[in-house]
mmCIF file of C-alpha atoms and ligand atoms in Angstrom:
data_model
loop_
_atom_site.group_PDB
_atom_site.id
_atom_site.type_symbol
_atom_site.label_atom_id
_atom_site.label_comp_id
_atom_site.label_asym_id
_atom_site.label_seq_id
_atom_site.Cartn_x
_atom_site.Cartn_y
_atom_site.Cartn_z
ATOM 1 C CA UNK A 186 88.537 77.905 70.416
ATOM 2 C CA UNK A 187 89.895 74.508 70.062
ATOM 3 C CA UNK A 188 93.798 74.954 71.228
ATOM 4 C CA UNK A 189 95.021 71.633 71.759
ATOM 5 C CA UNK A 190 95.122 73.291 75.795
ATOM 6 C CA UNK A 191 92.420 75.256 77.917
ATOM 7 C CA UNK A 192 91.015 76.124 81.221
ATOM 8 C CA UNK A 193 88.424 75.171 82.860
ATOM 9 C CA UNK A 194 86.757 77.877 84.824
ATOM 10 C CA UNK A 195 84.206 77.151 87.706
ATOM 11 C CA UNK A 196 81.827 80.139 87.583
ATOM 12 C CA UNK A 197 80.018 78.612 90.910
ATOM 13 C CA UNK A 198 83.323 78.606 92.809
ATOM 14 C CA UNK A 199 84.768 81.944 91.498
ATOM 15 C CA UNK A 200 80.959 83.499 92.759
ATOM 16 C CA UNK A 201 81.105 81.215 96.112
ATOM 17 C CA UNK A 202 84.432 82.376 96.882
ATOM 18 C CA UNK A 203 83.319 86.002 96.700
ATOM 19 C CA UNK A 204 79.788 85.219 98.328
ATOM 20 C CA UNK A 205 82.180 83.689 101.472
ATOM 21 C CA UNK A 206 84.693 86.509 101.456
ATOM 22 C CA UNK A 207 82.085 88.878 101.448
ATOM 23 C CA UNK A 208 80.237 86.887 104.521
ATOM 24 C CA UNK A 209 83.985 87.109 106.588
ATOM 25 C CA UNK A 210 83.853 90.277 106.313
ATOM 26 C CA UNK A 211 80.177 91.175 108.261
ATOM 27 C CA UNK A 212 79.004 94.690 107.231
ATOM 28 C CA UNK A 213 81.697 95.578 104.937
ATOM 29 C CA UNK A 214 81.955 95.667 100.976
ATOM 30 C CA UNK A 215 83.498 93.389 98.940
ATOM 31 C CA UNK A 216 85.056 94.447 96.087
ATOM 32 C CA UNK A 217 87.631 92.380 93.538
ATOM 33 C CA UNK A 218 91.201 92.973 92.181
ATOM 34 C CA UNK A 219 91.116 91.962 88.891
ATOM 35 C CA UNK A 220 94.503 93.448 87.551
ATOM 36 C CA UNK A 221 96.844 91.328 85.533
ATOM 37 C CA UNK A 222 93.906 90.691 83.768
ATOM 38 C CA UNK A 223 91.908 88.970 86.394
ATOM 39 C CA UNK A 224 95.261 87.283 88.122
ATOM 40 C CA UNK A 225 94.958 85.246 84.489
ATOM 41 C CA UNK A 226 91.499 84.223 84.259
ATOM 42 C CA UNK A 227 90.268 86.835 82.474
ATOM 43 C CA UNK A 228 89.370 90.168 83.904
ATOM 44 C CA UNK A 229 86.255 91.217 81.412
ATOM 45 C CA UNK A 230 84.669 87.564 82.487
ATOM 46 C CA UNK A 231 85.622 87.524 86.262
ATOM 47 C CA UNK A 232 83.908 90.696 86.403
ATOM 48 C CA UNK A 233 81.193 90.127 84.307
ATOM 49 C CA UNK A 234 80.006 87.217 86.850
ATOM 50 C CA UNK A 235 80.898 89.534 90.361
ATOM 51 C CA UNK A 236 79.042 92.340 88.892
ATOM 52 C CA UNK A 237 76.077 89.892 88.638
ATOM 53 C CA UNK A 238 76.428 88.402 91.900
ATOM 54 C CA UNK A 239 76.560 92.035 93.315
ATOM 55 C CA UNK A 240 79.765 93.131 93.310
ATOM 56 C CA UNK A 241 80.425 97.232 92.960
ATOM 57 C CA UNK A 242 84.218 97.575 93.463
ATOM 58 C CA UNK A 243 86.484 96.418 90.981
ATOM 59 C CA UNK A 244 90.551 96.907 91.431
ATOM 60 C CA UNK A 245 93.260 97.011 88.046
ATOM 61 C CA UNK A 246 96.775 98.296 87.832
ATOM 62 C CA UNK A 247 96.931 100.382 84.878
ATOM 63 C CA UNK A 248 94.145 102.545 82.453
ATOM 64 C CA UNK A 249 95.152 99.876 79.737
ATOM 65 C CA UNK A 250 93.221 97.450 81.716
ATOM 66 C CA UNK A 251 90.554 99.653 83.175
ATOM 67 C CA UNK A 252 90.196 100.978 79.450
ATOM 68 C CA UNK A 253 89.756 96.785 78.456
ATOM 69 C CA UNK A 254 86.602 96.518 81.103
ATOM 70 C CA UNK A 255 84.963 99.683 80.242
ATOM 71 C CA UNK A 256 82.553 98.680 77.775
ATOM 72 C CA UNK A 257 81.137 96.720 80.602
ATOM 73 C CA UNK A 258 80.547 99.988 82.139
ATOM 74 C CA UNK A 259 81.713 98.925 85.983
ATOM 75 C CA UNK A 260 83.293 101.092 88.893
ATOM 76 C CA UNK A 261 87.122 100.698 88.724
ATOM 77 C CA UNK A 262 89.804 101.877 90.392
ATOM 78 C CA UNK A 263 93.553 102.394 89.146
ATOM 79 C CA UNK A 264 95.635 101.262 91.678
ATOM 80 C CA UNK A 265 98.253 102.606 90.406
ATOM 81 C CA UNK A 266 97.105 106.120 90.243
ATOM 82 C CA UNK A 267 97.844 108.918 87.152
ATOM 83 C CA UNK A 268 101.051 109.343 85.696
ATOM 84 C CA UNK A 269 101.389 112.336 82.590
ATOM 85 C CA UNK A 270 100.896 109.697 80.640
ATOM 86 C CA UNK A 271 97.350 108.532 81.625
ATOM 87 C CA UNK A 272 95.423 112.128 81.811
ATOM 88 C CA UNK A 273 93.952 111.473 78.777
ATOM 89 C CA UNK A 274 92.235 108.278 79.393
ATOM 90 C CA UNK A 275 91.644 109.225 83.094
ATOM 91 C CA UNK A 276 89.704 112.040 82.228
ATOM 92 C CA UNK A 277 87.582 110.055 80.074
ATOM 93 C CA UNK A 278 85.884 108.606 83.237
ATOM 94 C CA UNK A 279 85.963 104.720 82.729
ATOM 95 C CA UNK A 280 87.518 104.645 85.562
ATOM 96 C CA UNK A 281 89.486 107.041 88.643
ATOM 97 C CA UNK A 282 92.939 106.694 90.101
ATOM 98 C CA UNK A 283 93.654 105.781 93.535
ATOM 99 C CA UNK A 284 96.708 108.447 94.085
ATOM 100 C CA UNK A 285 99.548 107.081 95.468
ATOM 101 C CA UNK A 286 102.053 110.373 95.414
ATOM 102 C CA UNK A 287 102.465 113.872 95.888
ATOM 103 C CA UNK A 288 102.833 114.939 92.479
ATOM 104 C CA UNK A 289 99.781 112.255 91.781
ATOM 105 C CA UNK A 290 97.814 114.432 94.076
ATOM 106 C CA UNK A 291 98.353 117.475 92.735
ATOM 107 C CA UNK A 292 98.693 116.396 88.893
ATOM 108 C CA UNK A 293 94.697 114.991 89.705
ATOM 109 C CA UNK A 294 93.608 118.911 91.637
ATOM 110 C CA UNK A 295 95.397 120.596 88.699
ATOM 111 C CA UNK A 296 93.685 118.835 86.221
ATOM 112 C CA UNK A 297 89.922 119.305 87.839
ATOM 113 C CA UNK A 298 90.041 116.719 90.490
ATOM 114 C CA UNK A 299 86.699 114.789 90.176
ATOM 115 C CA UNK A 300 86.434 111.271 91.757
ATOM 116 C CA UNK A 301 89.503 109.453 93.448
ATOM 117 C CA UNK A 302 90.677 107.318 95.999
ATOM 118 C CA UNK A 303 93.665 107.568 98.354
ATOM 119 C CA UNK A 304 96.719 105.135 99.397
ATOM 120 C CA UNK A 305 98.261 105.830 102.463
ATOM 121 C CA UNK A 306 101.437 103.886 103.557
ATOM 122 C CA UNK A 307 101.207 102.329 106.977
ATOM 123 C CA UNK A 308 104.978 100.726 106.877
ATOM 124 C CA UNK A 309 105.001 98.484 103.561
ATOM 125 C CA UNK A 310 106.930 100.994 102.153
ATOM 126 C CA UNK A 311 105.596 99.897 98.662
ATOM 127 C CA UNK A 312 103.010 102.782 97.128
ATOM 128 C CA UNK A 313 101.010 105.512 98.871
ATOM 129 C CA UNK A 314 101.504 109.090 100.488
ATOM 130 C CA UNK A 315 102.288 109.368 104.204
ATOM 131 C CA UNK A 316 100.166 109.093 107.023
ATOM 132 C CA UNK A 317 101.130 112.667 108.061
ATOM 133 C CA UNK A 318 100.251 113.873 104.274
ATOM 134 C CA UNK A 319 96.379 112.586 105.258
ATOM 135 C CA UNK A 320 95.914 114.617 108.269
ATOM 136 C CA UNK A 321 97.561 118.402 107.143
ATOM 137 C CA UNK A 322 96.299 120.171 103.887
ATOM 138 C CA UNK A 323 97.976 117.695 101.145
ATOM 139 C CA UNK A 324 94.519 116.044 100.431
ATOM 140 C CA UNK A 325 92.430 119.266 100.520
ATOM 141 C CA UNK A 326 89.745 119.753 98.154
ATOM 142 C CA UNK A 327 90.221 116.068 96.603
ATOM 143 C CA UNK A 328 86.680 114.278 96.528
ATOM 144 C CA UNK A 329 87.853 111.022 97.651
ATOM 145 C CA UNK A 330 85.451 107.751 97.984
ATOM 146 C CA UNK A 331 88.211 105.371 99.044
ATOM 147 C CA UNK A 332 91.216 105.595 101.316
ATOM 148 C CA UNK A 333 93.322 102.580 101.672
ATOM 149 C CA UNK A 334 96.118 101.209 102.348
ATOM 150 C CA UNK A 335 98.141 97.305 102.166
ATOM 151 C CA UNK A 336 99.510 95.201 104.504
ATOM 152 C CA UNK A 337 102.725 93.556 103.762
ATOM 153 C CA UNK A 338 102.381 90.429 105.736
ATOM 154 C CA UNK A 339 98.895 89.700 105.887
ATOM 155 C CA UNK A 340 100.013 85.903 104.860
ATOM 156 C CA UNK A 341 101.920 85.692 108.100
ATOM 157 C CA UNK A 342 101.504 86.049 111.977
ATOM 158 C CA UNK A 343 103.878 89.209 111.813
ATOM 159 C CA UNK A 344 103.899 92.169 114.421
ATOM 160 C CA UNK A 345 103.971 93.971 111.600
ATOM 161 C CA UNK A 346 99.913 93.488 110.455
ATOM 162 C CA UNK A 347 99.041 94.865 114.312
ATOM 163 C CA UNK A 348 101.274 98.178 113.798
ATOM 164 C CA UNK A 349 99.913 98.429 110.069
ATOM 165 C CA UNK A 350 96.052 97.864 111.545
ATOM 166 C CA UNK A 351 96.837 100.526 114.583
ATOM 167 C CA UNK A 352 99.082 102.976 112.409
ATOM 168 C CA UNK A 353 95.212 102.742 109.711
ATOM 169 C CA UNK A 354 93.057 103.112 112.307
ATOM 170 C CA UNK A 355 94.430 106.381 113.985
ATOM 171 C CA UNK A 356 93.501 108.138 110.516
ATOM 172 C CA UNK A 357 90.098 107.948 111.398
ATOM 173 C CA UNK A 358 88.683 110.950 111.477
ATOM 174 C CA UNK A 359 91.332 112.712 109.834
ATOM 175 C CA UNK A 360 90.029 112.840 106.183
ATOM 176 C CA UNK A 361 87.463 113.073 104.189
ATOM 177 C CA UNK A 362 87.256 109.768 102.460
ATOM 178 C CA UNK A 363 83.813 108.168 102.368
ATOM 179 C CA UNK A 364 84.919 104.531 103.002
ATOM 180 C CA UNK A 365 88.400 102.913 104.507
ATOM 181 C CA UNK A 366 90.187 99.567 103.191
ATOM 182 C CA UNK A 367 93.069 97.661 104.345
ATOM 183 C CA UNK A 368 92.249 94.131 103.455
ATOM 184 C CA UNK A 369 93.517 92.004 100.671
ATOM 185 C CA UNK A 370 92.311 88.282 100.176
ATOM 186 C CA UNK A 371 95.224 87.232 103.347
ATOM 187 C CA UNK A 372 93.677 90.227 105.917
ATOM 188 C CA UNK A 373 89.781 88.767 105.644
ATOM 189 C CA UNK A 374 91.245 85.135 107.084
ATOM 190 C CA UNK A 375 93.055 87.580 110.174
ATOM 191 C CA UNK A 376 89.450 89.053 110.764
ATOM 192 C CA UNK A 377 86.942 91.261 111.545
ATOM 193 C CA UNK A 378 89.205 94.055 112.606
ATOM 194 C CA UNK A 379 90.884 94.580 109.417
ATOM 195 C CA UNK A 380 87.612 94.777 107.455
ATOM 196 C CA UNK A 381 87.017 98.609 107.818
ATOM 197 C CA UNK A 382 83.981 99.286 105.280
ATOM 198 C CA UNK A 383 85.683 97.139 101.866
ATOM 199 C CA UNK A 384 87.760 94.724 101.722
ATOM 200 C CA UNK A 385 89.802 93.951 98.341
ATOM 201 C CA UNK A 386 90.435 90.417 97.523
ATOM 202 C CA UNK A 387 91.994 88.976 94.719
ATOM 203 C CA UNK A 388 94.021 85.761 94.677
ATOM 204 C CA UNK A 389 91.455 84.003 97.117
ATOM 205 C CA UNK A 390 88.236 84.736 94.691
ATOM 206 C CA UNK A 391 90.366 82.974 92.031
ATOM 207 C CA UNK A 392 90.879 79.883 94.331
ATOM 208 C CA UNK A 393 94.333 80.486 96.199
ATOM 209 C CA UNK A 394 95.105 80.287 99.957
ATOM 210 C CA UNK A 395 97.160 82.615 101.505
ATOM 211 C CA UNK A 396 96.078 81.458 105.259
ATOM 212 C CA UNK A 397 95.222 78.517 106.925
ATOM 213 C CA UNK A 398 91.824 79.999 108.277
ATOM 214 C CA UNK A 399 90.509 80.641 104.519
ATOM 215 C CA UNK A 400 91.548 76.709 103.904
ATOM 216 C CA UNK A 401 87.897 75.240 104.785
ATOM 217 C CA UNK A 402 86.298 78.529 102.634
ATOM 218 C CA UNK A 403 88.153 79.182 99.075
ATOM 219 C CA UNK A 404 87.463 76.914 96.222
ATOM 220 C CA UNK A 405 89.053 75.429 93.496
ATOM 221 C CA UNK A 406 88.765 77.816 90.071
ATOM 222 C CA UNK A 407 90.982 76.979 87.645
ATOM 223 C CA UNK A 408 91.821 73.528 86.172
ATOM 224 C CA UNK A 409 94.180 73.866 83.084
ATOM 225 C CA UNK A 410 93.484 70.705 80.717
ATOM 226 C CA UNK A 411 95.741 69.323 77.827
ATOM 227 C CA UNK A 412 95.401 66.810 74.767
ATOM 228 C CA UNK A 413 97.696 63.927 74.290
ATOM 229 C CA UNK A 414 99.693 64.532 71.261
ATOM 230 C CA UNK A 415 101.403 61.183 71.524
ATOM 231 C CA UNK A 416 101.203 58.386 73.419
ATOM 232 C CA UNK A 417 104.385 55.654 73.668
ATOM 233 C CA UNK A 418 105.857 52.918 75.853
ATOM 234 C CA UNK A 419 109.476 53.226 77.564
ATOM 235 C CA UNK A 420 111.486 49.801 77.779
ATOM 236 C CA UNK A 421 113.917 49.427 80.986
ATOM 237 C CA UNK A 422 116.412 51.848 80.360
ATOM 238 C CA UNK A 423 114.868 54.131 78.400
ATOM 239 C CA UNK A 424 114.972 57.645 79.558
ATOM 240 C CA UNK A 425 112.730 61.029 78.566
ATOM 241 C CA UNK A 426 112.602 64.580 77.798
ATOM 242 C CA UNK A 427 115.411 67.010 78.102
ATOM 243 C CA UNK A 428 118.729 66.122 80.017
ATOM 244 C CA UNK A 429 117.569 62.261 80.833
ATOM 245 C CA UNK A 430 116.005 62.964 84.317
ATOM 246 C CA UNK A 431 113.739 60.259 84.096
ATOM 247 C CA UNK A 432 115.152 56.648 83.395
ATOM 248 C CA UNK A 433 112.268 53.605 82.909
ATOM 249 C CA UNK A 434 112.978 51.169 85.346
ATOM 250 C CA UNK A 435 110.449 48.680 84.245
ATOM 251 C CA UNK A 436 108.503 48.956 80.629
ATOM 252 C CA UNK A 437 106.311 52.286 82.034
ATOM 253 C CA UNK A 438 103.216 53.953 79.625
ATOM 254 C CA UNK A 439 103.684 57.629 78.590
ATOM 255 C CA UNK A 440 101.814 60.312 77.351
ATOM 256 C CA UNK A 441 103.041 63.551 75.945
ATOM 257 C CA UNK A 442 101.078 66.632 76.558
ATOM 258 C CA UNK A 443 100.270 69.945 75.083
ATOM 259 C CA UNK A 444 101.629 71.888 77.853
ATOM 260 C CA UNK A 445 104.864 73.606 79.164
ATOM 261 C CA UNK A 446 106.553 76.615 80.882
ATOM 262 C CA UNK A 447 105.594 78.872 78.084
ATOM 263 C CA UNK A 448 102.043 78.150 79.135
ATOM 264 C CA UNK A 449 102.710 78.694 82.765
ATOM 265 C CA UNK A 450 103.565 74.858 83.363
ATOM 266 C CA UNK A 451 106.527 75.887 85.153
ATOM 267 C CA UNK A 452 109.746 74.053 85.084
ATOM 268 C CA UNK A 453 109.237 73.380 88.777
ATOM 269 C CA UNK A 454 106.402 70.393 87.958
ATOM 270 C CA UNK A 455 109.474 68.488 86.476
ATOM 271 C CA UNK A 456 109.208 65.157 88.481
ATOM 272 C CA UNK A 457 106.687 66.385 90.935
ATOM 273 C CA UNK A 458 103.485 67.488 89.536
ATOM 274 C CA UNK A 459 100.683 65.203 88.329
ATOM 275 C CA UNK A 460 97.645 65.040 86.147
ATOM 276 C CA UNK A 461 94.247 63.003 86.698
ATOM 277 C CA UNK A 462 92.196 60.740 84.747
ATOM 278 C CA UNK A 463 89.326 60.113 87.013
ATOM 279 C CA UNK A 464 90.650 58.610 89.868
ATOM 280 C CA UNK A 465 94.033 57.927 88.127
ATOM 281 C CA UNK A 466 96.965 60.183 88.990
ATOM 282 C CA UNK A 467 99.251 60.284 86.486
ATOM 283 C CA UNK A 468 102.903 61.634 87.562
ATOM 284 C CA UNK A 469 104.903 63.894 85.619
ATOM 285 C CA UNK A 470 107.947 62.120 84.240
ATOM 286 C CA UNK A 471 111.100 64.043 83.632
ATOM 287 C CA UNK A 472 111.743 67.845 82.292
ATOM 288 C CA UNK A 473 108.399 70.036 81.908
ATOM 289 C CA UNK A 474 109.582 71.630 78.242
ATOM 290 C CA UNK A 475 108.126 74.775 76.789
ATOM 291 C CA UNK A 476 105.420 73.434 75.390
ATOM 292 C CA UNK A 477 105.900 69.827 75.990
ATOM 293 C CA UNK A 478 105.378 67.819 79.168
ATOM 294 C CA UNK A 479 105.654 63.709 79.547
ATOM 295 C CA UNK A 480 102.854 62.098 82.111
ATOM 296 C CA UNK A 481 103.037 58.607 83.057
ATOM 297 C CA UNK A 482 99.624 56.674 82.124
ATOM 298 C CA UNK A 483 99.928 52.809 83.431
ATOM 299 C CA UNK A 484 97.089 54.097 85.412
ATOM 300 C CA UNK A 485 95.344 54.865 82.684
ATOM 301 C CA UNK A 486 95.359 52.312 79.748
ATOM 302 C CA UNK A 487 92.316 53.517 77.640
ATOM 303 C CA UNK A 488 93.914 57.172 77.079
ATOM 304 C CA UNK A 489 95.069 57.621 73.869
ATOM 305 C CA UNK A 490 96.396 60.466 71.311
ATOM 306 C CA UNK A 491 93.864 63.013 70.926
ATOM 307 C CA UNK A 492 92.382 62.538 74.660
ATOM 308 C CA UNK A 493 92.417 64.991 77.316
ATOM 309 C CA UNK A 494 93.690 64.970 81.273
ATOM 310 C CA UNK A 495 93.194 67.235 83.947
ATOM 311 C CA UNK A 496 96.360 69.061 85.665
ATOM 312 C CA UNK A 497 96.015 68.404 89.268
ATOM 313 C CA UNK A 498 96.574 72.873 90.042
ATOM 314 C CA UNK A 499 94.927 73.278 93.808
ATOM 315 C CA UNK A 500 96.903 75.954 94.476
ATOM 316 C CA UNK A 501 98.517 75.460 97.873
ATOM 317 C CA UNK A 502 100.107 71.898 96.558
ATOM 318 C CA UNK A 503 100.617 73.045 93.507
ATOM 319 C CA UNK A 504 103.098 76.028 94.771
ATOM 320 C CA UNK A 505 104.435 73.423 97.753
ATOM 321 C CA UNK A 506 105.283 71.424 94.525
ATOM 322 C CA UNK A 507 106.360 73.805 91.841
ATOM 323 C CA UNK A 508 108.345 76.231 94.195
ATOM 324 C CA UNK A 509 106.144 78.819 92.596
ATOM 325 C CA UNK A 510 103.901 81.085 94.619
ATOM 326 C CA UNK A 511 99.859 80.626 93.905
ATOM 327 C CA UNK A 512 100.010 84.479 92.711
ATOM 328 C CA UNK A 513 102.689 83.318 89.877
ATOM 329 C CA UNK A 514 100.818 79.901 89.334
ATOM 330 C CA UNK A 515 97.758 81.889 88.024
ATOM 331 C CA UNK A 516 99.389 84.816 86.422
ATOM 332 C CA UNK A 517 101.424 82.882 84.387
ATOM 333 C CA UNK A 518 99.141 81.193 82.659
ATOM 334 C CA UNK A 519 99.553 81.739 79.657
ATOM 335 C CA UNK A 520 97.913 83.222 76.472
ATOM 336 C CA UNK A 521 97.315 80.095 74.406
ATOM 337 C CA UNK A 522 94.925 78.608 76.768
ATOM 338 C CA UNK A 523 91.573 78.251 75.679
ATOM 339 C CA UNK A 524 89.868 79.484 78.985
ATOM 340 C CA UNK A 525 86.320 77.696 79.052
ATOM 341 C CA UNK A 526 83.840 78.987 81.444
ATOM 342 C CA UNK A 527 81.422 76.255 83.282
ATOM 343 C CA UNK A 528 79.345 76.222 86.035
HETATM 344 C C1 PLP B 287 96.576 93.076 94.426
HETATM 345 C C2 PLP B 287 96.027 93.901 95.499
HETATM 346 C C3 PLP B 287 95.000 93.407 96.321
HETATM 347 C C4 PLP B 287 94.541 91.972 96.281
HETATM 348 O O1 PLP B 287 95.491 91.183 96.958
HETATM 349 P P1 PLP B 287 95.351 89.591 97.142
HETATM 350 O O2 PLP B 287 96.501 89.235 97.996
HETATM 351 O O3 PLP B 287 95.450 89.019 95.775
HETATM 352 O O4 PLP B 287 94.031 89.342 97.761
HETATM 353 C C5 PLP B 287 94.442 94.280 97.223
HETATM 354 N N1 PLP B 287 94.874 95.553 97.342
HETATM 355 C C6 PLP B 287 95.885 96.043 96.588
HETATM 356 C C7 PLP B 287 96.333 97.444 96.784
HETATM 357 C C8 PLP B 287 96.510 95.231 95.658
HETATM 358 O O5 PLP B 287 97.520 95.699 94.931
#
């Protein structure tokens, strides 16, 4: 642990922001997608810390990352079901498949069935079995806890999330499921309607918006730090970083950080994003390069080499800023981050 680049993790927030999700969404569970190995973050941690604060539904992609949080012994769901492929490690039991397909459906019955959930489509078009394959035989005999489905424009004020909600609710009573959920992070800030009994959040536990009314509510998580590796002064004229962007105007302080696109500091902060030094903000000047990226510091005349800054990363600016979306801006991070738990 002592990359010259890390993380900071608020453990309060990520536990606040679930405690507050959880409140939006009265009577119903809340669970936590922690695929893409906790949206960056870390999935065995996240979940360590939501299993403590109460949380019994937990969400990956693929076994590989169910298989990575099964020492901690936690209920997971597959979200992307069983393929041939994954028989083996889903009959192990560290976790069940929600079934997505036909041939899912009947690949999980032929092989002994046992505990699954259900996606339905409801017009995303994306994963899940019809809404006609719920109500005639296809899901006989399958002992199903969940059935869900996903909204494609929960982060907008689209017809489309009313039809989804109405097309969802006339399934009820037309299965056997013991619980229905259609909400991701975006569907709790619509409201109470599209709760049904869970609710499945993911990039607003880890601190991004995807709706005004969850503005007030979701914390900060992640703060990705770097070291100065060098620290230098530009004369008028002088210009930095690849292609030139930035030209000194007037003798201007620089520091050179530990950071770049392969860490997820995409090229997109070129010019535009910032980093802090208490109060200080300290622009980005020029070209973000792969692992390099130039801050201005005449704000901040007592940093030196070997010294750390803050990157300002509040998600909504940060993918105004970047161009990126706040899904990318966490998932990208990248691998050679420290990632420091506090709180
Ligand atoms: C990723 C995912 C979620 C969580 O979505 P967020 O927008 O990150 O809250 C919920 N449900 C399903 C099926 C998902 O794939």
């Amino acid at each position: 642990m002592n990359a010259p680049h890390r993380l900071r993790l608020d453990s309060a927030a990520l536990v606040t922001n679930w405690r507050a999700l959880a409140a939006l969404s009265g009577p119903a569970a809340c669970g936590a997608a922690i695929k893409a190995d906790g949206y960056g973050l870390g999935a065995v941690e996240v979940a360590r810390r939501l299993a403590h604060a109460g949380c019994h539904d937990f969400f990956v992609a693929t076994w590989a990352e169910a298989e990575a949080l099964a020492p901690l012994g936690l209920p997971v769901a597959v979200l992307h079901g069983v393929r041939e492929e994954d028989m083996a490690a889903a009959r192990e039991g560290f976790a069940w498949p929600v079934l997505n397909t036909e041939l899912q459906v009947a690949r999980w019955r032929a092989a002994g069935g046992g505990r699954c959930d259900v996606m339905v489509d409801t017009g995303m078009s994306r994963l899940g079995v019809s809404a006609a394959a719920v109500s005639d035989s296809t899901l006989d005999g399958l002992e199903i806890g969940t059935l869900m489905s996903h909204l494609a424009s929960a982060d907008e004020d689209s017809p489309l999330n009313a039809r989804q909600l109405a097309a969802f609710t006339a399934l009820k009573g037309h299965h056997s499921a013991k619980r229905m959920s259609l909400a991701n992070s975006a569907a709790i800030g619509i409201g109470r309607d599209y709760a049904f009994d869970l609710v499945r959040p993911g990039l607003a536990l880890y601190g991004g918006v995807p709706r005004a009314e969850l503005a007030g509510t979701v914390r900060q998580v992640v703060t990705p730090e770097a070291q100065i590796l060098q620290r230098r002064r530009l004369q008028p004229g002088d210009v930095i970083g690849y292609n030139a962007l930035f030209t000194a105007e007037r003798p201007t302080e620089v520091a050179i950080l530990n950071l770049g696109y392969a860490d997820g500091y995409w090229r997109g902060f070129s010019q535009r994003g910032a980093a802090r030094h208490g109060d200080a903000r300290l622009p980005v000047l020029g070209r973000v390069s792969m692992d390099l990226t130039a801050i201005a510091v005449d704000a901040a005349p007592d940093l030196a080499e070997g010294d750390w800054v803050a990157i300002d990363y509040a998600l909504p600016e940060a993918a105004a800023l970047s161009g990126m979306s706040q899904y990318e801006l966490l998932t990208g991070l990248g691998k050679r981050f420290d990632r420091v738990w506090v709180g």
